[in-house]
Amino acid sequence: EDKVVQSPLSLVVHEGDTVTLNCSYEVTNFRSLLWYKQEKKAPTFLFMLTSSGIEKKSGRLSSILDKKELFSILNITATQTGDSAVYLCASKTSYDKVIFGPGTSLSVIP
Amino acid sequence: NAGVTQTPKFRVLKTGQSMTLLCAQDMNHEYMYWYRQDPGMGLRLIHYSVGEGTTAKGEVPDGYNVSRLKKQNFLLGLESAAPSQTSVYFCASSLLAGVTGELFFGEGSRLTVL
């Protein structure tokens, strides 16, 4: 059974802190790993990772994939209150099924 | 360019009633997905489609049916609604071989079954 697991499930940090969110997966015929940010409504796309060891960056956010150990991390540096959201990790599997993890709820307090 | 549009956005049903959620995309995407989201459980895949006329089961398909008669539309049906189907439903679409593999989401449909 395809499975995506995230940790921690919730996290509270102060502005300026750096956070690391974890995602591990066990899926059939892995094709890619996706990160999304969800605030009030629909998830918004952050990154897609397909190759091990290649870091993707966008501003203060970065992510990397380890296909040998079957996990990915999402780093957020110098957190701001606007980073408060649920961060979702997903894996695209064989037949283009996309499975999501439970999400990490991040709260950034001033 | 509307992207992915879901209708209705809100609906209240009584147990045993039936209804259909409509997802429409105007991006000529091949793949379409229906998810449900419950507190603390992320997005769970109900059914998906890799092209017009095709559908496949996801993680939680029981109690739901889908149809993809036209490429741009993906319908999610509840034949006999149950309180356990109270949830927020999201539709998403993606290109067949997109560079990013990104899923584009609708705004969600909140369904309450009494």
Tab-separated table of C-alpha atoms in Angstrom:
chain	number	residue	atom	x	y	z
A	1	GLU	CA	0.000	0.000	0.000
A	2	ASP	CA	1.361	3.404	-0.984
A	3	LYS	CA	2.089	5.621	2.006
A	4	VAL	CA	3.441	9.109	2.700
A	5	VAL	CA	4.331	10.075	6.268
A	6	GLN	CA	5.197	13.542	7.579
A	7	SER	CA	6.742	14.728	10.801
A	8	PRO	CA	6.225	16.570	12.972
A	9	LEU	CA	2.456	16.851	12.600
A	10	SER	CA	2.506	20.277	14.217
A	11	LEU	CA	5.154	22.785	15.113
A	12	VAL	CA	5.217	26.163	16.835
A	13	VAL	CA	8.234	28.423	16.341
A	14	HIS	CA	9.168	32.072	16.826
A	15	GLU	CA	9.770	34.465	13.991
A	16	GLY	CA	13.325	34.198	12.750
A	17	ASP	CA	13.715	30.521	13.608
A	18	THR	CA	14.715	27.923	11.019
A	19	VAL	CA	12.496	24.870	10.645
A	20	THR	CA	12.909	21.502	8.976
A	21	LEU	CA	9.887	19.509	7.914
A	22	ASN	CA	10.225	15.822	7.128
A	23	CYS	CA	8.523	13.591	4.597
A	24	SER	CA	9.099	9.879	4.063
A	25	TYR	CA	7.409	7.709	1.465
A	26	GLU	CA	6.805	4.105	0.535
A	27	VAL	CA	5.205	3.986	-2.880
A	28	THR	CA	5.132	1.756	-5.920
A	29	ASN	CA	7.267	2.982	-8.800
A	30	PHE	CA	8.128	6.360	-7.343
A	31	ARG	CA	8.200	9.136	-9.918
A	32	SER	CA	8.367	12.437	-8.052
A	33	LEU	CA	7.858	14.150	-4.724
A	34	LEU	CA	5.834	17.326	-4.385
A	35	TRP	CA	5.606	19.952	-1.640
A	36	TYR	CA	2.574	22.206	-1.198
A	37	LYS	CA	1.609	25.012	1.191
A	38	GLN	CA	-1.984	25.274	2.321
A	39	GLU	CA	-3.383	28.282	4.095
A	40	LYS	CA	-7.122	28.845	4.216
A	41	LYS	CA	-8.098	27.328	0.914
A	42	ALA	CA	-6.511	25.262	-1.855
A	43	PRO	CA	-2.910	24.042	-1.658
A	44	THR	CA	-0.329	26.051	-3.573
A	45	PHE	CA	2.649	24.424	-5.249
A	46	LEU	CA	6.145	24.833	-3.810
A	47	PHE	CA	8.494	22.241	-5.314
A	48	MET	CA	8.721	19.080	-7.328
A	49	LEU	CA	11.734	16.800	-6.747
A	50	THR	CA	12.728	13.896	-8.936
A	51	SER	CA	16.477	13.500	-8.433
A	52	SER	CA	18.403	12.736	-5.264
A	53	GLY	CA	20.715	15.288	-3.768
A	54	ILE	CA	19.701	18.259	-5.892
A	55	GLU	CA	18.467	21.098	-3.730
A	56	LYS	CA	15.629	23.252	-4.985
A	57	LYS	CA	15.354	26.764	-3.592
A	58	SER	CA	12.798	29.517	-3.651
A	59	GLY	CA	13.603	32.465	-1.434
A	60	ARG	CA	13.796	31.239	2.150
A	61	LEU	CA	12.440	27.808	1.284
A	62	SER	CA	14.520	24.897	0.095
A	63	SER	CA	13.975	21.191	-0.347
A	64	ILE	CA	15.996	18.092	-1.115
A	65	LEU	CA	15.216	14.468	-1.899
A	66	ASP	CA	17.014	11.269	-0.873
A	67	LYS	CA	15.744	8.426	-3.056
A	68	LYS	CA	17.928	5.855	-1.352
A	69	GLU	CA	16.495	6.532	2.100
A	70	LEU	CA	13.049	7.460	0.697
A	71	PHE	CA	12.655	10.852	2.298
A	72	SER	CA	12.612	14.548	1.636
A	73	ILE	CA	13.006	17.634	3.803
A	74	LEU	CA	11.647	21.129	3.463
A	75	ASN	CA	13.640	23.880	5.132
A	76	ILE	CA	12.360	27.332	5.923
A	77	THR	CA	14.910	29.858	7.156
A	78	ALA	CA	14.193	33.125	8.990
A	79	THR	CA	10.539	32.203	9.422
A	80	GLN	CA	7.855	34.866	9.253
A	81	THR	CA	4.267	34.885	10.460
A	82	GLY	CA	3.197	34.561	6.820
A	83	ASP	CA	4.802	31.123	6.756
A	84	SER	CA	2.103	29.837	9.116
A	85	ALA	CA	0.288	27.158	7.148
A	86	VAL	CA	-0.087	23.441	6.647
A	87	TYR	CA	2.742	22.007	4.553
A	88	LEU	CA	1.797	18.976	2.517
A	89	CYS	CA	4.101	16.436	0.973
A	90	ALA	CA	2.910	14.203	-1.874
A	91	SER	CA	4.344	11.430	-3.986
A	92	LYS	CA	3.469	10.696	-7.581
A	93	THR	CA	3.454	6.936	-8.110
A	94	SER	CA	2.922	4.502	-10.941
A	95	TYR	CA	-0.167	5.228	-13.072
A	96	ASP	CA	0.165	8.880	-12.002
A	97	LYS	CA	-1.596	8.402	-8.688
A	98	VAL	CA	-0.653	11.280	-6.336
A	99	ILE	CA	-0.726	10.415	-2.634
A	100	PHE	CA	-0.483	13.049	0.092
A	101	GLY	CA	0.792	12.824	3.635
A	102	PRO	CA	-1.146	14.156	6.639
A	103	GLY	CA	0.617	17.508	6.564
A	104	THR	CA	2.653	19.513	9.075
A	105	SER	CA	0.850	22.419	10.690
A	106	LEU	CA	3.358	25.232	11.223
A	107	SER	CA	2.578	28.189	13.454
A	108	VAL	CA	5.027	31.099	13.531
A	109	ILE	CA	4.503	33.451	16.462
A	110	PRO	CA	5.908	36.990	16.618
B	1	ASN	CA	-8.476	31.717	-17.706
B	2	ALA	CA	-10.477	30.173	-14.857
B	3	GLY	CA	-8.160	27.224	-14.093
B	4	VAL	CA	-9.995	24.593	-12.038
B	5	THR	CA	-13.565	25.372	-11.017
B	6	GLN	CA	-15.632	23.355	-8.566
B	7	THR	CA	-19.381	23.578	-8.137
B	8	PRO	CA	-21.105	23.814	-5.767
B	9	LYS	CA	-18.837	25.404	-3.168
B	10	PHE	CA	-21.125	24.559	-0.252
B	11	ARG	CA	-23.845	21.952	0.144
B	12	VAL	CA	-25.822	20.484	3.015
B	13	LEU	CA	-27.376	17.064	2.494
B	14	LYS	CA	-29.490	14.746	4.542
B	15	THR	CA	-28.375	11.152	5.048
B	16	GLY	CA	-29.374	9.055	2.073
B	17	GLN	CA	-29.602	11.903	-0.431
B	18	SER	CA	-27.540	11.898	-3.578
B	19	MET	CA	-25.544	14.651	-5.199
B	20	THR	CA	-22.871	15.352	-7.795
B	21	LEU	CA	-19.843	17.612	-7.522
B	22	LEU	CA	-18.591	19.049	-10.783
B	23	CYS	CA	-14.965	19.849	-11.533
B	24	ALA	CA	-14.157	21.749	-14.710
B	25	GLN	CA	-10.710	22.715	-15.992
B	26	ASP	CA	-9.866	24.871	-18.973
B	27	MET	CA	-6.139	24.061	-19.212
B	28	ASN	CA	-6.471	21.006	-21.481
B	29	HIS	CA	-5.054	18.791	-18.723
B	30	GLU	CA	-5.129	15.033	-19.100
B	31	TYR	CA	-5.081	14.065	-15.432
B	32	MET	CA	-7.779	14.932	-12.931
B	33	TYR	CA	-8.137	13.983	-9.266
B	34	TRP	CA	-10.718	14.106	-6.500
B	35	TYR	CA	-9.511	14.385	-2.889
B	36	ARG	CA	-11.227	14.772	0.423
B	37	GLN	CA	-9.691	16.643	3.324
B	38	ASP	CA	-10.571	16.033	6.950
B	39	PRO	CA	-8.906	17.647	9.966
B	40	GLY	CA	-5.425	16.257	10.583
B	41	MET	CA	-5.569	13.855	7.646
B	42	GLY	CA	-4.112	15.761	4.751
B	43	LEU	CA	-5.630	15.065	1.340
B	44	ARG	CA	-6.892	11.552	0.661
B	45	LEU	CA	-7.324	10.449	-2.931
B	46	ILE	CA	-10.850	9.260	-3.783
B	47	HIS	CA	-10.693	8.615	-7.531
B	48	TYR	CA	-8.612	9.891	-10.396
B	49	SER	CA	-8.554	9.912	-14.179
B	50	VAL	CA	-5.636	9.789	-16.598
B	51	GLY	CA	-7.692	10.748	-19.614
B	52	GLU	CA	-11.157	11.143	-21.095
B	53	GLY	CA	-13.239	8.014	-20.547
B	54	THR	CA	-10.902	6.541	-17.911
B	55	THR	CA	-11.179	6.452	-14.136
B	56	ALA	CA	-9.332	4.650	-11.356
B	57	LYS	CA	-9.765	4.131	-7.627
B	58	GLY	CA	-7.684	5.999	-5.111
B	59	GLU	CA	-7.202	5.429	-1.384
B	60	VAL	CA	-10.801	5.955	-0.206
B	61	PRO	CA	-13.167	5.186	-3.115
B	62	ASP	CA	-16.031	3.528	-1.232
B	63	GLY	CA	-19.320	5.418	-1.380
B	64	TYR	CA	-18.255	7.520	-4.358
B	65	ASN	CA	-18.516	7.193	-8.125
B	66	VAL	CA	-16.894	9.280	-10.843
B	67	SER	CA	-17.182	9.916	-14.547
B	68	ARG	CA	-14.964	11.622	-17.118
B	69	LEU	CA	-17.101	11.809	-20.240
B	70	LYS	CA	-15.417	14.995	-21.421
B	71	LYS	CA	-11.749	15.819	-21.029
B	72	GLN	CA	-12.431	19.078	-19.226
B	73	ASN	CA	-14.923	17.710	-16.676
B	74	PHE	CA	-14.594	15.246	-13.813
B	75	LEU	CA	-17.750	14.472	-11.829
B	76	LEU	CA	-17.840	13.042	-8.309
B	77	GLY	CA	-21.104	11.423	-7.247
B	78	LEU	CA	-22.450	10.392	-3.882
B	79	GLU	CA	-25.325	7.953	-4.405
B	80	SER	CA	-26.456	7.748	-0.772
B	81	ALA	CA	-24.729	10.316	1.408
B	82	ALA	CA	-23.569	9.382	4.912
B	83	PRO	CA	-22.401	11.624	7.775
B	84	SER	CA	-18.900	10.130	7.353
B	85	GLN	CA	-18.753	11.872	3.971
B	86	THR	CA	-18.891	15.293	5.601
B	87	SER	CA	-15.667	16.830	4.377
B	88	VAL	CA	-14.019	19.398	2.143
B	89	TYR	CA	-13.566	18.058	-1.368
B	90	PHE	CA	-10.803	19.263	-3.662
B	91	CYS	CA	-10.453	18.648	-7.363
B	92	ALA	CA	-7.070	18.931	-9.065
B	93	SER	CA	-5.677	18.569	-12.565
B	94	SER	CA	-2.265	18.233	-14.180
B	95	LEU	CA	-0.643	17.941	-17.576
B	96	LEU	CA	0.160	14.560	-19.070
B	97	ALA	CA	3.895	15.233	-19.055
B	98	GLY	CA	4.225	18.583	-17.338
B	99	VAL	CA	7.647	19.965	-16.607
B	100	THR	CA	6.846	20.507	-12.964
B	101	GLY	CA	4.240	17.799	-12.427
B	102	GLU	CA	2.295	20.410	-10.521
B	103	LEU	CA	-1.299	19.734	-9.548
B	104	PHE	CA	-3.607	22.700	-9.979
B	105	PHE	CA	-6.369	22.767	-7.376
B	106	GLY	CA	-9.887	24.093	-7.283
B	107	GLU	CA	-11.059	26.173	-4.340
B	108	GLY	CA	-12.773	23.262	-2.644
B	109	SER	CA	-16.363	22.215	-1.958
B	110	ARG	CA	-17.579	21.945	1.617
B	111	LEU	CA	-20.134	19.179	2.037
B	112	THR	CA	-22.093	18.579	5.234
B	113	VAL	CA	-24.222	15.455	5.616
B	114	LEU	CA	-26.731	15.590	8.468
